[in-house]
mmCIF file of C-alpha atoms in Angstrom:
data_model
loop_
_atom_site.group_PDB
_atom_site.id
_atom_site.type_symbol
_atom_site.label_atom_id
_atom_site.label_comp_id
_atom_site.label_asym_id
_atom_site.label_seq_id
_atom_site.Cartn_x
_atom_site.Cartn_y
_atom_site.Cartn_z
ATOM 1 C CA UNK U 1400 -0.484 0.104 0.112
ATOM 2 C CA UNK U 1401 2.938 2.198 0.410
ATOM 3 C CA UNK U 1402 4.268 4.328 -2.470
ATOM 4 C CA UNK U 1403 2.640 5.002 -5.438
ATOM 5 C CA UNK U 1404 -1.071 3.524 -3.608
ATOM 6 C CA UNK U 1405 -2.368 6.948 -3.221
ATOM 7 C CA UNK U 1406 -4.535 6.220 -0.499
ATOM 8 C CA UNK U 1407 -3.304 8.597 1.941
ATOM 9 C CA UNK U 1408 -3.277 11.379 -0.465
ATOM 10 C CA UNK U 1409 -6.800 10.266 -1.104
ATOM 11 C CA UNK U 1410 -8.361 10.598 2.324
ATOM 12 C CA UNK U 1411 -6.438 13.526 2.998
ATOM 13 C CA UNK U 1412 -7.572 14.861 -0.648
ATOM 14 C CA UNK U 1413 -11.601 13.909 0.502
ATOM 15 C CA UNK U 1414 -11.086 16.098 3.478
ATOM 16 C CA UNK U 1415 -10.215 19.016 1.872
ATOM 17 C CA UNK U 1416 -13.544 18.595 -0.223
ATOM 18 C CA UNK U 1417 -15.737 18.470 2.255
ATOM 19 C CA UNK U 1418 -14.106 21.349 3.919
ATOM 20 C CA UNK U 1419 -14.647 23.436 0.585
ATOM 21 C CA UNK U 1420 -17.983 21.654 -0.012
ATOM 22 C CA UNK U 1421 -19.536 22.265 3.269
ATOM 23 C CA UNK U 1422 -20.688 19.642 3.655
ATOM 24 C CA UNK U 1423 -18.400 19.057 6.736
ATOM 25 C CA UNK U 1424 -20.204 20.297 9.371
ATOM 26 C CA UNK U 1425 -23.333 18.079 8.171
ATOM 27 C CA UNK U 1426 -21.598 14.884 8.352
ATOM 28 C CA UNK U 1427 -19.859 15.567 11.702
ATOM 29 C CA UNK U 1428 -23.331 16.199 13.336
ATOM 30 C CA UNK U 1429 -25.022 13.551 11.646
ATOM 31 C CA UNK U 1430 -22.020 11.258 13.262
ATOM 32 C CA UNK U 1431 -22.008 12.775 16.513
ATOM 33 C CA UNK U 1432 -25.597 12.283 16.804
ATOM 34 C CA UNK U 1433 -25.387 8.587 15.745
ATOM 35 C CA UNK U 1434 -22.101 8.110 17.959
ATOM 36 C CA UNK U 1435 -24.376 9.516 21.001
ATOM 37 C CA UNK U 1436 -27.075 7.788 20.378
ATOM 38 C CA UNK U 1437 -25.661 4.317 20.560
ATOM 39 C CA UNK U 1438 -22.776 5.066 23.081
ATOM 40 C CA UNK U 1439 -24.282 7.587 24.965
ATOM 41 C CA UNK U 1440 -23.617 11.468 25.647
ATOM 42 C CA UNK U 1441 -19.959 11.050 27.254
ATOM 43 C CA UNK U 1442 -17.030 11.783 25.471
ATOM 44 C CA UNK U 1443 -15.119 10.135 27.190
ATOM 45 C CA UNK U 1444 -16.803 6.879 27.799
ATOM 46 C CA UNK U 1445 -17.796 6.559 24.177
ATOM 47 C CA UNK U 1446 -14.837 6.873 22.059
ATOM 48 C CA UNK U 1447 -16.898 6.552 19.256
ATOM 49 C CA UNK U 1448 -18.280 9.856 20.266
ATOM 50 C CA UNK U 1449 -14.680 10.997 21.293
ATOM 51 C CA UNK U 1450 -13.264 10.732 17.808
ATOM 52 C CA UNK U 1451 -15.543 12.839 16.564
ATOM 53 C CA UNK U 1452 -16.727 15.451 18.759
ATOM 54 C CA UNK U 1453 -12.910 16.173 18.229
ATOM 55 C CA UNK U 1454 -13.107 15.953 14.554
ATOM 56 C CA UNK U 1455 -15.481 18.207 14.485
ATOM 57 C CA UNK U 1456 -13.793 20.550 17.333
ATOM 58 C CA UNK U 1457 -10.251 19.961 14.422
ATOM 59 C CA UNK U 1458 -12.624 21.790 12.003
ATOM 60 C CA UNK U 1459 -14.063 24.888 13.834
ATOM 61 C CA UNK U 1460 -17.308 23.674 14.927
ATOM 62 C CA UNK U 1461 -19.025 25.412 17.120
ATOM 63 C CA UNK U 1462 -19.413 23.891 20.648
ATOM 64 C CA UNK U 1463 -22.510 24.449 20.761
ATOM 65 C CA UNK U 1464 -23.447 23.094 17.536
ATOM 66 C CA UNK U 1465 -21.405 20.297 19.380
ATOM 67 C CA UNK U 1466 -23.999 19.969 21.956
ATOM 68 C CA UNK U 1467 -27.372 19.896 20.459
ATOM 69 C CA UNK U 1468 -26.082 17.283 18.361
ATOM 70 C CA UNK U 1469 -25.147 15.128 21.361
ATOM 71 C CA UNK U 1470 -28.316 15.902 22.889
ATOM 72 C CA UNK U 1471 -30.469 14.818 20.189
ATOM 73 C CA UNK U 1472 -28.472 11.578 19.759
ATOM 74 C CA UNK U 1473 -29.572 10.293 23.659
ATOM 75 C CA UNK U 1474 -32.456 12.247 23.602
ATOM 76 C CA UNK U 1475 -32.703 15.440 25.516
ATOM 77 C CA UNK U 1476 -34.032 16.730 21.866
ATOM 78 C CA UNK U 1477 -36.052 16.449 19.210
ATOM 79 C CA UNK U 1478 -34.083 15.711 16.011
ATOM 80 C CA UNK U 1479 -34.066 13.224 12.861
ATOM 81 C CA UNK U 1480 -33.305 9.455 13.658
ATOM 82 C CA UNK U 1481 -31.147 8.585 11.747
ATOM 83 C CA UNK U 1482 -29.812 4.945 10.530
ATOM 84 C CA UNK U 1483 -26.448 3.528 9.639
ATOM 85 C CA UNK U 1484 -26.086 1.414 6.378
ATOM 86 C CA UNK U 1485 -22.923 0.737 4.452
ATOM 87 C CA UNK U 1486 -23.706 -0.037 0.038
ATOM 88 C CA UNK U 1487 -20.778 -1.422 -1.495
ATOM 89 C CA UNK U 1488 -20.680 -1.804 -5.647
ATOM 90 C CA UNK U 1489 -17.296 -1.414 -8.702
ATOM 91 C CA UNK U 1490 -16.036 1.163 -9.894
ATOM 92 C CA UNK U 1491 -15.564 1.148 -14.190
ATOM 93 C CA UNK U 1492 -11.940 -1.369 -14.294
ATOM 94 C CA UNK U 1493 -12.996 -3.482 -11.030
ATOM 95 C CA UNK U 1494 -12.686 -0.738 -8.318
ATOM 96 C CA UNK U 1495 -14.116 -2.157 -5.440
ATOM 97 C CA UNK U 1496 -16.250 0.850 -3.593
ATOM 98 C CA UNK U 1497 -17.895 1.129 0.080
ATOM 99 C CA UNK U 1498 -20.619 3.580 0.939
ATOM 100 C CA UNK U 1499 -21.672 4.465 4.446
ATOM 101 C CA UNK U 1500 -24.136 5.989 4.682
ATOM 102 C CA UNK U 1501 -26.996 7.956 7.318
ATOM 103 C CA UNK U 1502 -30.217 8.075 6.373
ATOM 104 C CA UNK U 1503 -33.790 8.564 7.509
ATOM 105 C CA UNK U 1504 -35.343 7.088 4.355
ATOM 106 C CA UNK U 1505 -33.408 3.762 3.274
ATOM 107 C CA UNK U 1506 -35.085 3.195 0.755
ATOM 108 C CA UNK U 1507 -34.774 6.568 -0.965
ATOM 109 C CA UNK U 1508 -30.988 6.023 -0.584
ATOM 110 C CA UNK U 1509 -30.186 2.911 -2.068
ATOM 111 C CA UNK U 1510 -32.083 4.288 -4.878
ATOM 112 C CA UNK U 1511 -30.550 6.936 -5.080
ATOM 113 C CA UNK U 1512 -26.869 5.164 -4.510
ATOM 114 C CA UNK U 1513 -27.779 2.591 -7.426
ATOM 115 C CA UNK U 1514 -28.540 5.671 -9.746
ATOM 116 C CA UNK U 1515 -25.421 7.385 -9.019
ATOM 117 C CA UNK U 1516 -22.864 4.177 -9.647
ATOM 118 C CA UNK U 1517 -24.895 3.205 -12.740
ATOM 119 C CA UNK U 1518 -24.491 6.343 -14.338
ATOM 120 C CA UNK U 1519 -20.976 6.535 -14.191
ATOM 121 C CA UNK U 1520 -20.339 2.851 -15.278
ATOM 122 C CA UNK U 1521 -20.087 1.122 -12.362
ATOM 123 C CA UNK U 1522 -22.512 -1.251 -10.289
ATOM 124 C CA UNK U 1523 -24.285 -1.609 -6.744
ATOM 125 C CA UNK U 1524 -23.064 -5.226 -5.355
ATOM 126 C CA UNK U 1525 -24.643 -7.876 -2.712
ATOM 127 C CA UNK U 1526 -23.310 -7.093 0.735
ATOM 128 C CA UNK U 1527 -20.246 -9.074 1.394
ATOM 129 C CA UNK U 1528 -19.449 -8.223 -2.167
ATOM 130 C CA UNK U 1529 -16.232 -5.316 -1.541
ATOM 131 C CA UNK U 1530 -16.473 -5.276 2.275
ATOM 132 C CA UNK U 1531 -13.862 -8.402 2.280
ATOM 133 C CA UNK U 1532 -11.480 -6.263 0.046
ATOM 134 C CA UNK U 1533 -11.339 -3.495 3.406
ATOM 135 C CA UNK U 1534 -10.431 -3.803 6.853
ATOM 136 C CA UNK U 1535 -10.576 -1.032 10.031
ATOM 137 C CA UNK U 1536 -7.605 0.762 10.627
ATOM 138 C CA UNK U 1537 -6.201 3.829 12.423
ATOM 139 C CA UNK U 1538 -4.693 6.128 10.533
ATOM 140 C CA UNK U 1539 -2.791 9.274 10.891
ATOM 141 C CA UNK U 1540 -1.271 11.174 8.531
ATOM 142 C CA UNK U 1541 1.582 13.645 9.204
ATOM 143 C CA UNK U 1542 3.413 16.498 6.921
ATOM 144 C CA UNK U 1543 5.980 14.445 5.749
ATOM 145 C CA UNK U 1544 8.430 17.899 5.200
ATOM 146 C CA UNK U 1545 7.052 19.118 9.230
ATOM 147 C CA UNK U 1546 8.309 16.439 11.269
ATOM 148 C CA UNK U 1547 11.405 14.275 11.317
ATOM 149 C CA UNK U 1548 11.080 10.645 10.569
ATOM 150 C CA UNK U 1549 12.742 8.798 12.606
ATOM 151 C CA UNK U 1550 11.893 10.771 15.867
ATOM 152 C CA UNK U 1551 8.103 9.804 14.997
ATOM 153 C CA UNK U 1552 8.991 6.315 14.022
ATOM 154 C CA UNK U 1553 10.261 6.450 17.683
ATOM 155 C CA UNK U 1554 7.230 7.643 19.511
ATOM 156 C CA UNK U 1555 4.772 5.949 17.406
ATOM 157 C CA UNK U 1556 6.214 2.807 18.173
ATOM 158 C CA UNK U 1557 6.385 3.309 21.828
ATOM 159 C CA UNK U 1558 2.826 4.489 21.237
ATOM 160 C CA UNK U 1559 2.260 0.906 20.196
ATOM 161 C CA UNK U 1560 1.080 2.024 15.915
ATOM 162 C CA UNK U 1561 1.054 -0.982 14.059
ATOM 163 C CA UNK U 1562 3.178 0.641 11.411
ATOM 164 C CA UNK U 1563 4.512 4.400 9.942
ATOM 165 C CA UNK U 1564 5.023 4.421 5.602
ATOM 166 C CA UNK U 1565 6.529 7.115 3.822
ATOM 167 C CA UNK U 1566 3.177 7.531 1.029
ATOM 168 C CA UNK U 1567 3.828 10.159 -1.603
ATOM 169 C CA UNK U 1568 5.430 13.213 0.955
ATOM 170 C CA UNK U 1569 4.157 12.055 4.052
ATOM 171 C CA UNK U 1570 4.326 9.963 6.966
ATOM 172 C CA UNK U 1571 0.879 7.948 7.876
ATOM 173 C CA UNK U 1572 1.094 6.513 11.476
ATOM 174 C CA UNK U 1573 -1.352 2.971 11.558
ATOM 175 C CA UNK U 1574 -3.061 1.825 14.589
ATOM 176 C CA UNK U 1575 -5.446 -1.121 15.584
ATOM 177 C CA UNK U 1576 -8.931 0.692 15.462
ATOM 178 C CA UNK U 1577 -8.730 -0.196 19.615
ATOM 179 C CA UNK U 1578 -4.986 1.926 20.415
ATOM 180 C CA UNK U 1579 -5.985 4.961 17.951
ATOM 181 C CA UNK U 1580 -6.688 7.110 21.041
ATOM 182 C CA UNK U 1581 -3.888 6.465 22.671
ATOM 183 C CA UNK U 1582 -1.636 6.022 20.334
ATOM 184 C CA UNK U 1583 -2.766 9.603 18.999
ATOM 185 C CA UNK U 1584 -2.854 10.682 22.518
ATOM 186 C CA UNK U 1585 0.539 10.181 22.819
ATOM 187 C CA UNK U 1586 1.544 12.062 19.850
ATOM 188 C CA UNK U 1587 0.289 14.580 20.256
ATOM 189 C CA UNK U 1588 1.673 14.518 23.562
ATOM 190 C CA UNK U 1589 4.821 14.280 22.320
ATOM 191 C CA UNK U 1590 4.749 17.240 19.672
ATOM 192 C CA UNK U 1591 3.386 15.112 16.212
ATOM 193 C CA UNK U 1592 0.371 17.034 15.032
ATOM 194 C CA UNK U 1593 -1.345 14.980 12.509
ATOM 195 C CA UNK U 1594 -3.350 16.614 9.540
ATOM 196 C CA UNK U 1595 -5.960 13.535 9.348
ATOM 197 C CA UNK U 1596 -6.468 11.091 12.291
ATOM 198 C CA UNK U 1597 -8.912 8.690 11.886
ATOM 199 C CA UNK U 1598 -10.402 5.169 12.470
ATOM 200 C CA UNK U 1599 -10.756 4.121 8.759
ATOM 201 C CA UNK U 1600 -11.158 1.372 6.407
ATOM 202 C CA UNK U 1601 -8.254 0.431 4.159
ATOM 203 C CA UNK U 1602 -8.201 -1.643 1.068
ATOM 204 C CA UNK U 1603 -5.685 -5.021 1.128
ATOM 205 C CA UNK U 1604 -5.274 -4.295 -2.392
ATOM 206 C CA UNK U 1605 -5.424 -1.988 -4.950
ATOM 207 C CA UNK U 1606 -6.847 -1.620 -8.675
ATOM 208 C CA UNK U 1607 -4.453 -0.095 -10.844
ATOM 209 C CA UNK U 1608 -6.625 1.933 -13.234
ATOM 210 C CA UNK U 1609 -5.752 4.773 -16.498
ATOM 211 C CA UNK U 1610 -6.760 7.167 -18.605
ATOM 212 C CA UNK U 1611 -10.418 7.303 -19.404
ATOM 213 C CA UNK U 1612 -11.356 4.771 -16.486
ATOM 214 C CA UNK U 1613 -9.537 6.772 -13.545
ATOM 215 C CA UNK U 1614 -11.468 9.368 -14.576
ATOM 216 C CA UNK U 1615 -14.731 7.480 -14.872
ATOM 217 C CA UNK U 1616 -14.052 6.276 -11.022
ATOM 218 C CA UNK U 1617 -13.292 9.755 -9.602
ATOM 219 C CA UNK U 1618 -16.525 11.416 -10.913
ATOM 220 C CA UNK U 1619 -17.863 8.419 -9.377
ATOM 221 C CA UNK U 1620 -16.800 8.813 -5.956
ATOM 222 C CA UNK U 1621 -17.314 12.552 -6.348
ATOM 223 C CA UNK U 1622 -20.752 12.031 -7.198
ATOM 224 C CA UNK U 1623 -20.890 9.639 -4.110
ATOM 225 C CA UNK U 1624 -19.344 12.177 -1.978
ATOM 226 C CA UNK U 1625 -21.875 14.979 -3.328
ATOM 227 C CA UNK U 1626 -24.820 12.348 -2.483
ATOM 228 C CA UNK U 1627 -26.283 14.241 1.147
ATOM 229 C CA UNK U 1628 -26.879 11.000 2.882
ATOM 230 C CA UNK U 1629 -22.929 9.751 2.063
ATOM 231 C CA UNK U 1630 -20.815 9.929 5.409
ATOM 232 C CA UNK U 1631 -17.957 7.985 3.651
ATOM 233 C CA UNK U 1632 -16.747 6.632 0.918
ATOM 234 C CA UNK U 1633 -13.933 4.372 0.789
ATOM 235 C CA UNK U 1634 -12.383 2.576 -2.516
ATOM 236 C CA UNK U 1635 -9.040 0.768 -3.916
ATOM 237 C CA UNK U 1636 -7.683 2.462 -6.975
ATOM 238 C CA UNK U 1637 -4.204 3.146 -7.566
ATOM 239 C CA UNK U 1638 -3.815 6.366 -10.164
ATOM 240 C CA UNK U 1639 -0.403 6.988 -11.110
ATOM 241 C CA UNK U 1640 0.495 10.233 -10.220
ATOM 242 C CA UNK U 1641 0.600 12.162 -13.429
ATOM 243 C CA UNK U 1642 -2.888 10.425 -13.699
ATOM 244 C CA UNK U 1643 -4.063 10.997 -11.023
ATOM 245 C CA UNK U 1644 -3.190 15.259 -10.775
ATOM 246 C CA UNK U 1645 -4.641 15.581 -14.138
ATOM 247 C CA UNK U 1646 -7.976 13.852 -13.863
ATOM 248 C CA UNK U 1647 -8.483 15.081 -9.991
ATOM 249 C CA UNK U 1648 -7.867 19.579 -10.487
#
């Protein structure tokens, strides 16, 4: 997954797009609400909620917005009840795609997601058709020019990280989902501030796509990202540097 996999850069690019489109607050409010509903409103006792709150604060969400989302989740305030659902499919070129959604109407959402896949030349699959390619992992991305690689590696290993890799000029620390919070806290305490820090889905293998197929894949993913019910999109494509830069501008 190192080098030209583009995986770490995909996540960084996605975060920047979310912020630019103004969608990040909506997605974070949904995540906070659902996390509070499932695990309670105390971030210290609810790791999923703590991660969502940390991400919201890092994106400059007002604390009042966060508090209201938590209260909607715990039932202290009225609000829409969201259901989590994950769709699996394939983009042109055989690229596997996972789409995590939060919706108040599953029938509407699945129809619209299926249409997006079909319009872009892909197809929505059955449960299990693509999920086996991905596994949940903690990921912290650091600016390769702003950190000293050996020092970060030593701190990450001492903190219990699984691995650290150099990917496209960035230092990427991987952890188990269970160790993510402890590793993140230890690295921040050591002076290493991540650009991206989240528990995510990492592909076990990638599919190389170029030319028209690469463009179609990115257009499909962008269309999915634009959907109001979509929280996260993961894909296992591998696009060459020059092609990626050309078609993702």
